[in-house]
Amino acid sequence: MKPAPDIDQTGIIKRSFDVDNIREDFPILRQMVNEKPLIYLDNAATSQKPQSVIDAMTRYYTEENSNIHRGVHFLSDKATQSYEAGRIKIQKHINAAHAHEIIFVRGTTEAINLVAQSYGRFNFKEGDEVIISAMEHHSNIVPWQILRDEKGIVLRIIPINDKGELFIYKYEKMFNSRTKMAAVVHVSNVLGTINPVKRMVDIAHQFGVPVLIDGAQAIQHLKVDVQELDCDFYAFSGHKMYGPTGVGVLFGKETLLEAMPPYQSGGDMIKSVSFEKTIYNDLPHKFEAGTPNIVGGVGMGATIDYISQIDFDAVLKHEHDILEYATQKLLGIRGLRLIGTAKEKSSVISFVIENIHPHDIGTILDDDGIAIRTGHHCAQPLMKCFEVPATARASFAMYNTKEEVDALIKGIYRVIEVFS
Ligand code: C6P
């Protein structure tokens, strides 16, 4: 039975949070794996999708499929409206000032590449500095290294302590007249650390430096308000927030986006083309060359609809309880070391077990139908900081339960037994 809806201060009817009820929305969770019920704890890699998002995308292909912004016919108009409605929903969700500050991209990776290749290439010169941190995903390292190799910019790395927290006082000292950008992760995909990004933006702005936030692991677990954060760019992926793969968002402040040159070029990003001269289209189209992932945009709209109808404070509390519960249970296992013990954490636990390779942990847990991720998690420099080649990582979503954590713990004891 569905729990009774609540009405929040904005008058929007909210469905109260009930984990069993939420699980019913995700058809994939009913699956058996190796004759055991699937326990999906790899949500930082990608989350599962609710039926309503799947249905919205099927409905789009069944009833609306057409190209957008081009046709005068009925279907093209319908498809354009659905795609653009997705943009407006995202704008409201992250409280951007304008819908045209929402650029649809393939995901966080493309969003950061866009900023590096457009803003960075246009504005940086030899000797300019970009600040990133020791806990960045490769997606927020390599695009800046490409610019370093091409233009001679310098990368400055914010160090971390042994809990996996940034040294903010060291970050503050890194700014000088050559600093041109700070690009930092909001929530680490390995450590789960929630970085104090608001404070970091304030510091950067004191030096007139814009900030890009990699929100790939934050958007689904925290309330993100880009105006409150005052960040200049915010990047995230649809597929980690219960939405489709192949679509994500770059939020950018209007003034910065207006001044930036296009990242890719072709159809839809132009107003007019002659062999002599091309006039670029207005925002956001200037950054969306070619036929975009239309069904992805529609799916993102359905994703926001889905998230918005659930009491998000209750989701946050549930996720926090699961994280605390799992942390306490894991700490009780002899020979197991947590990688990432920051005070402020969200939904990700990495660990290593003495003398057992993380891949073996993952493989044995899979026999029990438990999906975790093992490896370097696309954060090899961070692995080096903790002097480990890889970790095992359990990452949680709103549909995970304490019973699933118990199964994980039982599975880990079985792993230890196999190797003892
Ligand atoms: N992290 C993980 O298992 P894409 O692939 O573009 O959607 O997201 C890239 C990315 C960028 N930043 C952070 C902090 C991330 O966690 C990710 C994706 C996945 O941890 C896949 S490696």
Short mmCIF file of C-alpha atoms and ligand atoms in Angstrom, two decimals:
data_model
loop_
_atom_site.label_atom_id
_atom_site.label_comp_id
_atom_site.label_asym_id
_atom_site.label_seq_id
_atom_site.Cartn_x
_atom_site.Cartn_y
_atom_site.Cartn_z
CA MET A 1 0.00 0.00 0.00
CA LYS A 2 1.30 3.48 -0.87
CA PRO A 3 1.83 5.72 2.20
CA ALA A 4 -0.33 8.81 2.41
CA PRO A 5 1.16 11.89 0.72
CA ASP A 6 2.31 14.94 2.71
CA ILE A 7 2.04 18.52 1.54
CA ASP A 8 5.25 20.55 1.94
CA GLN A 9 5.65 24.32 2.50
CA THR A 10 5.57 24.99 -1.24
CA GLY A 11 2.22 23.30 -1.51
CA ILE A 12 3.67 20.41 -3.53
CA ILE A 13 2.23 17.06 -2.58
CA LYS A 14 5.07 14.89 -1.35
CA ARG A 15 5.03 11.17 -0.96
CA SER A 16 6.38 10.23 2.44
CA PHE A 17 9.48 8.08 2.39
CA ASP A 18 9.12 4.37 2.91
CA VAL A 19 11.99 2.24 1.68
CA ASP A 20 9.88 -0.84 0.85
CA ASN A 21 7.55 1.33 -1.11
CA ILE A 22 10.41 3.08 -2.92
CA ARG A 23 11.91 -0.30 -3.88
CA GLU A 24 8.71 -1.18 -5.71
CA ASP A 25 9.44 1.67 -8.12
CA PHE A 26 12.65 -0.01 -9.33
CA PRO A 27 11.82 -3.13 -11.35
CA ILE A 28 15.44 -4.30 -11.61
CA LEU A 29 15.61 -4.79 -7.84
CA ARG A 30 13.18 -7.71 -8.09
CA GLN A 31 15.81 -9.69 -9.95
CA MET A 32 17.61 -12.80 -8.70
CA VAL A 33 21.36 -13.02 -9.27
CA ASN A 34 23.05 -16.39 -8.75
CA GLU A 35 19.76 -17.55 -7.29
CA LYS A 36 19.91 -14.86 -4.61
CA PRO A 37 17.95 -11.60 -4.50
CA LEU A 38 20.01 -8.86 -6.12
CA ILE A 39 21.68 -6.56 -3.60
CA TYR A 40 22.82 -3.58 -5.59
CA LEU A 41 25.53 -1.59 -3.81
CA ASP A 42 27.24 -0.06 -6.84
CA ASN A 43 25.20 3.10 -7.00
CA ALA A 44 28.17 5.45 -7.31
CA ALA A 45 28.96 3.77 -10.64
CA THR A 46 25.38 4.08 -11.79
CA SER A 47 22.04 4.01 -9.98
CA GLN A 48 18.98 2.01 -10.99
CA LYS A 49 16.02 3.63 -12.75
CA PRO A 50 12.44 3.89 -11.53
CA GLN A 51 9.62 2.62 -13.73
CA SER A 52 8.33 6.16 -14.29
CA VAL A 53 11.61 7.18 -15.96
CA ILE A 54 11.65 4.02 -18.08
CA ASP A 55 8.02 4.67 -19.05
CA ALA A 56 8.63 8.30 -19.95
CA MET A 57 11.43 7.29 -22.29
CA THR A 58 9.39 4.49 -23.85
CA ARG A 59 6.46 6.89 -24.27
CA TYR A 60 8.73 9.39 -26.00
CA TYR A 61 9.85 6.80 -28.55
CA THR A 62 6.34 5.41 -28.91
CA GLU A 63 4.46 8.69 -29.30
CA GLU A 64 6.77 11.66 -29.88
CA ASN A 65 10.01 10.63 -31.53
CA SER A 66 11.20 13.31 -33.89
CA ASN A 67 14.14 15.69 -34.24
CA ILE A 68 13.97 18.89 -32.21
CA HIS A 69 14.31 22.63 -32.86
CA ARG A 70 14.07 21.93 -36.59
CA GLY A 71 10.65 20.82 -37.77
CA VAL A 72 7.41 22.74 -38.08
CA HIS A 73 5.43 19.52 -37.86
CA PHE A 74 3.42 18.20 -34.93
CA LEU A 75 5.88 15.57 -33.69
CA SER A 76 8.92 17.83 -33.87
CA ASP A 77 7.10 20.44 -31.86
CA LYS A 78 6.04 17.85 -29.27
CA ALA A 79 9.55 16.40 -28.99
CA THR A 80 11.05 19.89 -28.63
CA GLN A 81 8.60 20.74 -25.87
CA SER A 82 9.36 17.55 -23.94
CA TYR A 83 13.13 18.02 -24.26
CA GLU A 84 12.99 21.68 -23.22
CA ALA A 85 10.62 20.83 -20.35
CA GLY A 86 13.41 18.56 -19.05
CA ARG A 87 15.78 21.52 -19.08
CA ILE A 88 13.38 23.70 -17.11
CA LYS A 89 12.83 20.97 -14.52
CA ILE A 90 16.59 20.70 -14.02
CA GLN A 91 16.88 24.47 -13.75
CA LYS A 92 14.28 24.50 -10.96
CA HIS A 93 15.82 21.46 -9.25
CA ILE A 94 19.22 23.10 -8.84
CA ASN A 95 17.79 26.62 -8.60
CA ALA A 96 19.67 28.04 -11.57
CA ALA A 97 18.63 31.57 -12.45
CA HIS A 98 17.91 30.76 -16.11
CA ALA A 99 16.99 27.67 -18.13
CA HIS A 100 19.65 28.61 -20.69
CA GLU A 101 22.31 28.12 -18.02
CA ILE A 102 21.55 24.39 -18.25
CA ILE A 103 23.60 22.78 -21.01
CA PHE A 104 22.78 19.19 -21.89
CA VAL A 105 25.92 17.10 -22.31
CA ARG A 106 26.73 13.38 -22.22
CA GLY A 107 27.62 13.44 -18.54
CA THR A 108 30.00 14.88 -15.97
CA THR A 109 33.02 13.95 -18.06
CA GLU A 110 31.83 15.88 -21.08
CA ALA A 111 30.75 18.82 -18.92
CA ILE A 112 34.26 19.22 -17.50
CA ASN A 113 35.85 18.76 -20.92
CA LEU A 114 33.55 21.47 -22.23
CA VAL A 115 34.74 23.94 -19.59
CA ALA A 116 38.40 23.02 -20.09
CA GLN A 117 38.26 23.17 -23.87
CA SER A 118 36.09 26.26 -24.14
CA TYR A 119 36.65 28.42 -21.04
CA GLY A 120 40.16 27.11 -20.36
CA ARG A 121 41.50 27.14 -23.88
CA PHE A 122 40.07 30.60 -24.47
CA ASN A 123 41.27 32.18 -21.21
CA PHE A 124 44.43 30.40 -20.02
CA LYS A 125 47.98 31.09 -21.07
CA GLU A 126 51.37 29.64 -20.20
CA GLY A 127 52.11 29.79 -16.48
CA ASP A 128 48.45 30.17 -15.45
CA GLU A 129 47.38 27.90 -12.62
CA VAL A 130 44.40 25.61 -12.11
CA ILE A 131 43.70 24.23 -8.65
CA ILE A 132 42.29 20.72 -8.33
CA SER A 133 42.42 18.30 -5.38
CA ALA A 134 44.09 15.01 -4.57
CA MET A 135 40.70 13.28 -4.50
CA GLU A 136 39.58 14.09 -8.05
CA HIS A 137 38.15 11.56 -10.45
CA HIS A 138 40.21 11.24 -13.65
CA SER A 139 37.46 13.27 -15.36
CA ASN A 140 38.56 16.29 -13.36
CA ILE A 141 42.29 15.70 -13.84
CA VAL A 142 42.94 14.67 -17.42
CA PRO A 143 41.06 17.55 -19.17
CA TRP A 144 43.30 20.01 -17.30
CA GLN A 145 46.42 17.96 -18.06
CA ILE A 146 45.59 18.15 -21.75
CA LEU A 147 45.53 21.94 -21.41
CA ARG A 148 48.75 21.81 -19.40
CA ASP A 149 50.48 19.91 -22.19
CA GLU A 150 49.02 22.15 -24.86
CA LYS A 151 49.30 25.57 -23.25
CA GLY A 152 51.81 25.19 -20.44
CA ILE A 153 49.41 25.82 -17.56
CA VAL A 154 50.31 24.55 -14.09
CA LEU A 155 48.17 22.18 -11.99
CA ARG A 156 48.16 22.81 -8.25
CA ILE A 157 46.88 19.94 -6.09
CA ILE A 158 45.08 20.48 -2.76
CA PRO A 159 46.43 17.80 -0.39
CA ILE A 160 44.29 15.68 1.93
CA ASN A 161 44.71 14.36 5.46
CA ASP A 162 44.63 10.66 6.33
CA LYS A 163 40.86 10.76 6.90
CA GLY A 164 40.38 11.95 3.34
CA GLU A 165 39.56 15.60 4.07
CA LEU A 166 40.97 18.53 2.13
CA PHE A 167 43.39 20.90 3.84
CA ILE A 168 41.35 24.04 3.28
CA TYR A 169 44.00 26.35 4.76
CA LYS A 170 46.47 25.00 2.20
CA TYR A 171 43.90 25.54 -0.56
CA GLU A 172 43.52 29.15 0.54
CA LYS A 173 47.27 29.67 0.34
CA MET A 174 47.44 28.37 -3.23
CA PHE A 175 45.77 31.42 -4.75
CA ASN A 176 47.91 34.02 -6.45
CA SER A 177 47.71 36.31 -9.47
CA ARG A 178 48.27 33.37 -11.85
CA THR A 179 45.35 31.29 -10.49
CA LYS A 180 42.69 31.08 -13.19
CA MET A 181 40.35 28.31 -12.04
CA ALA A 182 39.56 25.99 -9.14
CA ALA A 183 37.92 22.67 -10.07
CA VAL A 184 36.91 20.46 -7.15
CA VAL A 185 34.76 17.46 -6.47
CA HIS A 186 31.70 17.98 -4.26
CA VAL A 187 31.53 14.38 -2.96
CA SER A 188 34.43 11.97 -3.52
CA ASN A 189 33.47 8.78 -5.38
CA VAL A 190 36.06 6.82 -3.39
CA LEU A 191 36.06 8.36 0.08
CA GLY A 192 32.53 9.68 0.28
CA THR A 193 33.95 12.93 1.69
CA ILE A 194 31.62 15.90 1.32
CA ASN A 195 33.86 18.85 0.58
CA PRO A 196 33.00 22.33 1.94
CA VAL A 197 32.41 23.64 -1.56
CA LYS A 198 30.50 26.74 -0.51
CA ARG A 199 33.46 27.86 1.57
CA MET A 200 35.84 26.95 -1.25
CA VAL A 201 33.83 29.03 -3.72
CA ASP A 202 33.87 32.00 -1.33
CA ILE A 203 37.65 31.74 -0.97
CA ALA A 204 38.20 31.50 -4.74
CA HIS A 205 35.91 34.46 -5.38
CA GLN A 206 37.91 36.61 -2.98
CA PHE A 207 40.70 36.20 -5.54
CA GLY A 208 38.35 36.65 -8.50
CA VAL A 209 38.78 33.01 -9.53
CA PRO A 210 35.86 30.99 -10.96
CA VAL A 211 35.03 27.55 -9.54
CA LEU A 212 33.85 24.40 -11.26
CA ILE A 213 32.26 21.77 -9.01
CA ASP A 214 32.16 18.13 -10.04
CA GLY A 215 28.78 17.13 -8.63
CA ALA A 216 28.66 13.59 -10.05
CA GLN A 217 28.34 12.02 -6.58
CA ALA A 218 26.54 14.89 -4.88
CA ILE A 219 23.46 15.68 -6.94
CA GLN A 220 21.65 12.48 -5.86
CA HIS A 221 22.54 12.73 -2.17
CA LEU A 222 22.56 16.42 -1.30
CA LYS A 223 20.39 19.45 -1.90
CA VAL A 224 22.23 21.41 -4.55
CA ASP A 225 21.39 25.08 -5.01
CA VAL A 226 23.79 26.64 -7.50
CA GLN A 227 22.79 30.19 -6.60
CA GLU A 228 23.39 29.58 -2.93
CA LEU A 229 26.73 27.89 -3.68
CA ASP A 230 27.47 30.74 -6.08
CA CYS A 231 29.59 28.30 -8.10
CA ASP A 232 30.46 29.26 -11.66
CA PHE A 233 30.07 25.79 -13.15
CA TYR A 234 28.42 22.65 -11.76
CA ALA A 235 28.65 19.30 -13.56
CA PHE A 236 26.61 16.12 -13.08
CA SER A 237 25.42 12.96 -14.83
CA GLY A 238 21.85 11.72 -15.21
CA HIS A 239 22.67 8.06 -14.69
CA LYS A 240 23.88 8.45 -11.11
CA MET A 241 20.69 10.24 -10.03
CA TYR A 242 18.17 7.56 -11.12
CA GLY A 243 18.10 8.95 -14.66
CA PRO A 244 19.31 7.75 -18.06
CA THR A 245 22.85 7.15 -19.23
CA GLY A 246 24.35 9.29 -21.96
CA VAL A 247 22.94 12.55 -20.66
CA GLY A 248 24.17 14.99 -18.05
CA VAL A 249 24.30 18.66 -17.27
CA LEU A 250 26.72 21.50 -17.22
CA PHE A 251 25.36 24.44 -15.28
CA GLY A 252 27.27 27.62 -16.04
CA LYS A 253 26.65 31.21 -15.05
CA GLU A 254 25.12 33.11 -17.93
CA THR A 255 27.88 35.75 -18.14
CA LEU A 256 30.61 33.11 -18.36
CA LEU A 257 28.77 30.93 -20.89
CA GLU A 258 27.97 33.98 -23.05
CA ALA A 259 31.65 34.86 -23.26
CA MET A 260 32.83 31.33 -24.01
CA PRO A 261 33.38 30.06 -27.57
CA PRO A 262 31.56 26.91 -28.73
CA TYR A 263 33.02 23.58 -27.70
CA GLN A 264 31.76 21.57 -30.66
CA SER A 265 30.30 22.88 -33.88
CA GLY A 266 27.76 21.87 -36.52
CA GLY A 267 23.98 21.95 -36.69
CA ASP A 268 21.74 23.62 -34.11
CA MET A 269 24.54 25.70 -32.57
CA ILE A 270 24.36 28.34 -35.32
CA LYS A 271 22.08 31.23 -36.26
CA SER A 272 23.45 31.53 -39.76
CA VAL A 273 26.28 30.08 -41.81
CA SER A 274 27.88 31.33 -44.98
CA PHE A 275 31.26 30.31 -46.32
CA GLU A 276 32.57 33.64 -45.07
CA LYS A 277 31.08 33.75 -41.60
CA THR A 278 29.10 31.84 -39.01
CA ILE A 279 26.98 33.47 -36.33
CA TYR A 280 26.52 31.25 -33.31
CA ASN A 281 23.20 30.49 -31.72
CA ASP A 282 22.08 31.80 -28.33
CA LEU A 283 22.51 29.88 -25.11
CA PRO A 284 22.07 27.03 -24.45
CA HIS A 285 22.10 25.92 -28.10
CA LYS A 286 25.57 27.36 -28.72
CA PHE A 287 26.90 24.42 -26.69
CA GLU A 288 24.61 21.71 -28.03
CA ALA A 289 25.88 21.01 -31.53
CA GLY A 290 24.17 18.30 -33.56
CA THR A 291 21.15 16.20 -32.68
CA PRO A 292 21.31 15.83 -28.88
CA ASN A 293 20.28 12.92 -26.71
CA ILE A 294 16.61 13.89 -26.96
CA VAL A 295 15.20 10.92 -25.08
CA GLY A 296 17.89 11.55 -22.46
CA GLY A 297 16.59 15.09 -21.92
CA VAL A 298 13.04 13.75 -21.65
CA GLY A 299 14.27 11.08 -19.22
CA MET A 300 16.00 13.73 -17.13
CA GLY A 301 12.71 15.58 -16.83
CA ALA A 302 11.01 12.39 -15.64
CA THR A 303 13.87 11.83 -13.21
CA ILE A 304 13.38 15.23 -11.64
CA ASP A 305 9.62 14.57 -11.46
CA TYR A 306 10.35 11.30 -9.67
CA ILE A 307 12.81 12.77 -7.16
CA SER A 308 10.67 15.82 -6.50
CA GLN A 309 7.66 13.83 -5.34
CA ILE A 310 9.61 12.13 -2.53
CA ASP A 311 10.33 13.77 0.81
CA PHE A 312 14.02 14.48 0.22
CA ASP A 313 14.81 15.23 3.88
CA ALA A 314 13.62 11.73 4.70
CA VAL A 315 15.79 10.33 1.88
CA LEU A 316 18.82 12.12 3.32
CA LYS A 317 18.10 10.76 6.78
CA HIS A 318 17.64 7.23 5.46
CA GLU A 319 20.88 7.37 3.46
CA HIS A 320 22.73 8.76 6.48
CA ASP A 321 21.37 5.96 8.70
CA ILE A 322 22.45 3.31 6.17
CA LEU A 323 25.93 4.82 5.92
CA GLU A 324 26.30 4.96 9.72
CA TYR A 325 24.97 1.44 10.15
CA ALA A 326 27.31 0.01 7.49
CA THR A 327 30.30 1.95 8.85
CA GLN A 328 29.80 0.61 12.38
CA LYS A 329 29.38 -2.97 11.13
CA LEU A 330 32.46 -2.78 8.88
CA LEU A 331 34.57 -1.30 11.69
CA GLY A 332 33.84 -4.45 13.66
CA ILE A 333 35.55 -6.71 11.10
CA ARG A 334 39.13 -7.56 12.02
CA GLY A 335 41.68 -6.89 9.27
CA LEU A 336 39.35 -4.51 7.43
CA ARG A 337 40.46 -0.90 6.93
CA LEU A 338 38.17 1.87 5.84
CA ILE A 339 39.60 4.21 3.22
CA GLY A 340 37.95 7.55 3.88
CA THR A 341 36.79 8.42 7.37
CA ALA A 342 35.95 12.09 6.95
CA LYS A 343 33.57 13.71 9.40
CA GLU A 344 31.23 14.76 6.60
CA LYS A 345 30.47 11.77 4.39
CA SER A 346 27.85 10.62 1.97
CA SER A 347 26.72 7.16 0.82
CA VAL A 348 30.12 5.70 -0.20
CA ILE A 349 32.31 3.31 1.79
CA SER A 350 35.66 2.11 0.49
CA PHE A 351 37.62 -0.57 2.29
CA VAL A 352 40.50 -2.97 2.00
CA ILE A 353 41.00 -6.28 3.80
CA GLU A 354 44.45 -7.48 4.81
CA ASN A 355 45.94 -9.94 2.31
CA ILE A 356 42.82 -10.12 0.12
CA HIS A 357 42.70 -8.36 -3.22
CA PRO A 358 39.60 -6.16 -3.69
CA HIS A 359 38.78 -7.98 -6.95
CA ASP A 360 38.52 -11.25 -5.00
CA ILE A 361 36.19 -9.57 -2.51
CA GLY A 362 33.98 -8.37 -5.36
CA THR A 363 33.95 -11.73 -7.11
CA ILE A 364 32.99 -13.72 -4.03
CA LEU A 365 30.29 -11.22 -3.06
CA ASP A 366 28.87 -11.54 -6.57
CA ASP A 367 28.24 -15.25 -5.86
CA ASP A 368 25.84 -13.99 -3.18
CA GLY A 369 24.12 -11.63 -5.62
CA ILE A 370 25.85 -8.62 -4.06
CA ALA A 371 27.12 -5.98 -6.49
CA ILE A 372 29.95 -3.75 -5.27
CA ARG A 373 32.70 -2.06 -7.26
CA THR A 374 36.38 -2.89 -6.93
CA GLY A 375 39.42 -1.22 -8.48
CA HIS A 376 40.90 2.26 -8.53
CA HIS A 377 37.54 3.90 -9.28
CA CYS A 378 39.15 6.21 -11.86
CA ALA A 379 41.04 7.95 -9.06
CA GLN A 380 44.54 6.53 -9.33
CA PRO A 381 46.33 9.52 -7.74
CA LEU A 382 44.06 9.11 -4.71
CA MET A 383 44.92 5.41 -4.46
CA LYS A 384 48.55 6.50 -4.32
CA CYS A 385 47.81 8.88 -1.40
CA PHE A 386 46.41 5.95 0.58
CA GLU A 387 49.14 3.59 -0.69
CA VAL A 388 46.66 1.03 -2.01
CA PRO A 389 46.36 -0.23 -5.60
CA ALA A 390 42.59 -0.57 -5.34
CA THR A 391 39.68 -0.69 -2.88
CA ALA A 392 36.38 -2.48 -2.54
CA ARG A 393 33.53 0.03 -2.53
CA ALA A 394 29.93 -0.24 -1.42
CA SER A 395 27.83 2.73 -2.43
CA PHE A 396 24.25 3.30 -1.37
CA ALA A 397 21.09 4.76 -2.82
CA MET A 398 17.73 5.59 -1.30
CA TYR A 399 16.40 2.07 -2.01
CA ASN A 400 19.06 0.23 0.00
CA THR A 401 18.19 -1.32 3.36
CA LYS A 402 19.87 -2.36 6.60
CA GLU A 403 19.09 -5.98 5.70
CA GLU A 404 21.19 -5.52 2.57
CA VAL A 405 24.03 -4.15 4.69
CA ASP A 406 23.72 -7.23 6.93
CA ALA A 407 24.01 -9.43 3.83
CA LEU A 408 27.11 -7.50 2.76
CA ILE A 409 28.72 -8.03 6.17
CA LYS A 410 27.87 -11.72 6.10
CA GLY A 411 29.36 -11.93 2.60
CA ILE A 412 32.57 -10.25 3.76
CA TYR A 413 32.94 -12.78 6.58
CA ARG A 414 32.57 -15.50 3.95
CA VAL A 415 35.32 -13.84 1.86
CA ILE A 416 37.62 -13.79 4.90
CA GLU A 417 36.82 -17.43 5.61
CA VAL A 418 37.63 -18.46 2.03
CA PHE A 419 41.04 -16.79 2.26
CA SER A 420 41.93 -17.82 5.81
N1 C6P B 1 32.38 7.73 -11.28
C1 C6P B 1 32.37 5.56 -10.23
O1 C6P B 1 32.12 4.35 -10.20
P1 C6P B 1 30.51 10.09 -16.00
O2 C6P B 1 31.21 8.80 -16.30
O3 C6P B 1 30.87 11.18 -16.97
O4 C6P B 1 29.04 9.93 -15.79
O5 C6P B 1 31.05 10.55 -14.54
C2 C6P B 1 32.42 10.70 -14.33
C3 C6P B 1 32.69 11.02 -12.91
C4 C6P B 1 33.15 12.27 -12.57
N2 C6P B 1 33.34 12.63 -11.30
C5 C6P B 1 33.10 11.78 -10.29
C6 C6P B 1 33.27 12.25 -8.87
C7 C6P B 1 32.63 10.49 -10.55
O6 C6P B 1 32.37 9.67 -9.55
C8 C6P B 1 32.44 10.09 -11.90
C9 C6P B 1 32.03 8.69 -12.23
C10 C6P B 1 31.99 6.35 -11.45
O7 C6P B 1 32.89 6.13 -9.28
C11 C6P B 1 32.52 5.71 -12.69
S1 C6P B 1 34.29 5.70 -12.75
#
